[in-house]
Amino acid sequence: MILYERMVGPRPFQGQIAFKIQQAIIKNPASSLKERDPILSEPLDALCQRALAKKPEDRFPGAKEMATALEELLGPKI
């Protein structure tokens, strides 16, 4: 969520607290980064969608794996 929010500003779920919980946990997938900012890449959008997936088995196994995927996406360090 933090990566998503840092990339496009608003959080992926909007509304009252109870509605946010219902929306985030039960119903809707997070909106696409590209819907909010078309300049962002498809691979970055896919990474965020995977991180915010509803089913745990569809997410990264842990923070290390997500960090590795993000490093691969961004390329070598300068």
XYZ file of N, CA and C in Angstrom:
234
model
N 0.817 -1.182 0.000
C 0.000 0.000 0.000
C 0.862 1.247 0.000
N 1.965 1.200 0.732
C 2.826 2.375 0.808
C 3.421 2.680 -0.561
N 3.893 1.648 -1.278
C 4.436 1.866 -2.621
C 3.370 2.460 -3.523
N 2.181 1.902 -3.499
C 1.065 2.394 -4.314
C 0.793 3.866 -4.002
N 0.679 4.171 -2.734
C 0.372 5.533 -2.304
C 1.490 6.504 -2.695
N 2.746 6.070 -2.596
C 3.870 6.934 -2.964
C 3.916 7.181 -4.477
N 3.439 6.240 -5.267
C 3.485 6.385 -6.722
C 2.392 7.308 -7.253
N 1.188 7.221 -6.706
C 0.069 7.988 -7.270
C -0.629 8.922 -6.296
N -0.223 8.956 -5.047
C -0.826 9.890 -4.100
C -1.912 9.282 -3.243
N -3.133 9.162 -3.758
C -4.207 8.631 -2.908
C -4.068 7.133 -2.666
N -4.641 6.695 -1.574
C -4.652 5.272 -1.266
C -5.536 4.531 -2.265
N -5.314 3.213 -2.445
C -6.098 2.474 -3.429
C -7.567 2.305 -3.070
N -7.910 2.491 -1.803
C -9.296 2.357 -1.369
C -9.722 3.640 -0.678
N -10.885 4.155 -1.047
C -11.390 5.415 -0.511
C -12.728 5.174 0.202
N -13.118 6.062 1.108
C -14.422 5.975 1.759
C -14.323 5.911 3.274
N -15.467 5.681 3.900
C -15.536 5.560 5.354
C -14.725 4.355 5.811
N -14.291 4.342 7.046
C -13.434 3.279 7.569
C -14.053 1.892 7.349
N -15.287 1.679 7.763
C -15.924 0.369 7.599
C -16.028 0.003 6.128
N -16.335 0.979 5.290
C -16.438 0.725 3.859
C -15.072 0.371 3.289
N -14.030 1.051 3.728
C -12.672 0.749 3.258
C -12.303 -0.689 3.588
N -12.589 -1.101 4.807
C -12.259 -2.464 5.213
C -12.999 -3.473 4.335
N -14.295 -3.254 4.147
C -15.081 -4.162 3.310
C -14.539 -4.172 1.888
N -14.265 -3.011 1.356
C -13.775 -2.892 -0.017
C -12.406 -3.554 -0.154
N -11.513 -3.294 0.780
C -10.155 -3.800 0.694
C -10.071 -5.301 0.926
N -10.798 -5.805 1.886
C -10.652 -7.203 2.268
C -11.569 -8.132 1.484
N -12.771 -7.689 1.187
C -13.756 -8.601 0.634
C -14.006 -8.431 -0.851
N -14.218 -7.202 -1.308
C -14.798 -7.029 -2.633
C -13.838 -6.655 -3.753
N -13.437 -5.428 -3.807
C -12.790 -4.886 -5.000
C -11.273 -4.987 -4.977
N -10.697 -5.279 -6.148
C -9.241 -5.192 -6.233
C -8.826 -3.722 -6.200
N -7.589 -3.467 -5.876
C -7.078 -2.099 -5.900
C -7.119 -1.587 -7.338
N -7.402 -0.317 -7.483
C -7.397 0.241 -8.834
C -5.971 0.232 -9.369
N -5.865 0.156 -10.655
C -4.579 0.096 -11.338
C -3.806 1.398 -11.160
N -2.493 1.276 -10.978
C -1.643 2.469 -10.950
C -1.775 3.237 -12.264
N -1.834 2.510 -13.374
C -1.917 3.148 -14.693
C -3.227 3.899 -14.883
N -4.287 3.469 -14.206
C -5.546 4.215 -14.268
C -5.377 5.576 -13.607
N -4.576 5.619 -12.566
C -4.368 6.862 -11.825
C -3.283 7.727 -12.439
N -2.278 7.091 -13.054
C -1.178 7.828 -13.678
C -0.658 7.012 -14.860
N -1.126 7.317 -16.078
C -0.778 6.529 -17.267
C 0.709 6.470 -17.585
N 1.512 7.355 -17.015
C 2.948 7.355 -17.305
C 3.680 6.197 -16.613
N 3.073 5.634 -15.576
C 3.706 4.541 -14.844
C 3.696 3.266 -15.687
N 4.695 2.431 -15.483
C 4.877 1.241 -16.316
C 3.927 0.104 -15.937
N 3.662 -0.741 -16.931
C 2.857 -1.948 -16.711
C 3.519 -2.875 -15.682
N 4.849 -3.099 -15.778
C 5.481 -3.974 -14.782
C 5.355 -3.450 -13.349
N 5.453 -2.151 -13.153
C 5.280 -1.589 -11.816
C 3.844 -1.770 -11.345
N 2.899 -1.571 -12.252
C 1.492 -1.793 -11.936
C 1.267 -3.253 -11.537
N 1.850 -4.177 -12.309
C 1.697 -5.609 -12.006
C 2.296 -5.952 -10.644
N 3.448 -5.353 -10.319
C 4.080 -5.591 -9.024
C 3.156 -5.136 -7.897
N 2.578 -3.948 -8.033
C 1.668 -3.439 -6.993
C 0.409 -4.285 -6.896
N -0.134 -4.696 -8.034
C -1.329 -5.540 -8.007
C -1.047 -6.864 -7.306
N 0.142 -7.427 -7.568
C 0.506 -8.674 -6.890
C 0.638 -8.444 -5.386
N 1.250 -7.346 -4.989
C 1.422 -7.050 -3.566
C 0.083 -6.835 -2.865
N -0.919 -6.341 -3.597
C -2.227 -6.059 -3.014
C -3.271 -7.143 -3.317
N -2.826 -8.286 -3.828
C -3.749 -9.369 -4.201
C -4.594 -9.820 -3.007
N -5.826 -10.202 -3.280
C -6.742 -10.647 -2.229
C -6.291 -11.970 -1.599
N -5.907 -12.928 -2.448
C -5.515 -14.246 -1.946
C -4.040 -14.221 -1.546
N -3.729 -14.651 -0.340
C -2.330 -14.652 0.097
C -1.398 -15.396 -0.849
N -1.868 -16.474 -1.443
C -1.020 -17.258 -2.350
C -0.697 -16.509 -3.646
N -1.448 -15.452 -3.937
C -1.182 -14.637 -5.126
C -0.207 -13.491 -4.840
N 0.114 -13.269 -3.560
C 1.017 -12.188 -3.159
C 2.461 -12.687 -3.126
N 3.380 -11.763 -2.914
C 4.772 -12.148 -2.685
C 4.835 -12.934 -1.388
N 5.716 -13.947 -1.335
C 5.822 -14.728 -0.096
C 6.295 -13.897 1.096
N 7.057 -12.853 0.830
C 7.557 -12.012 1.910
C 8.132 -10.711 1.366
N 8.553 -9.858 2.274
C 9.089 -8.550 1.894
C 10.370 -8.680 1.075
N 11.191 -9.676 1.394
C 12.447 -9.866 0.666
C 12.177 -10.159 -0.817
N 11.200 -10.999 -1.085
C 10.873 -11.345 -2.473
C 10.303 -10.136 -3.223
N 9.509 -9.340 -2.529
C 8.977 -8.135 -3.165
C 10.104 -7.139 -3.436
N 11.014 -6.991 -2.490
C 12.149 -6.082 -2.672
C 13.014 -6.531 -3.848
N 13.232 -7.826 -3.975
C 14.017 -8.361 -5.088
C 13.328 -8.060 -6.419
N 12.019 -8.269 -6.479
C 11.263 -7.988 -7.703
C 11.329 -6.497 -8.043
N 11.250 -5.647 -7.048
C 11.322 -4.207 -7.262
C 12.716 -3.805 -7.740
N 13.753 -4.386 -7.162
C 15.117 -4.110 -7.608
C 15.325 -4.550 -9.046
N 14.790 -5.714 -9.420
C 14.904 -6.196 -10.798
C 14.184 -5.251 -11.759
N 13.052 -4.762 -11.325
C 12.261 -3.837 -12.150
C 12.988 -2.510 -12.350
N 13.612 -2.011 -11.300
C 14.271 -0.706 -11.362
C 15.641 -0.760 -12.008
N 16.219 -1.937 -12.108
C 17.527 -2.057 -12.732
C 18.642 -1.909 -11.726
N 19.892 -1.907 -12.236
C 21.051 -1.856 -11.337
C 21.120 -0.527 -10.585
N 21.690 -0.610 -9.397
C 21.872 0.584 -8.572
C 22.977 1.453 -9.177
N 22.824 2.734 -8.999
C 23.833 3.665 -9.537
C 24.904 3.900 -8.488
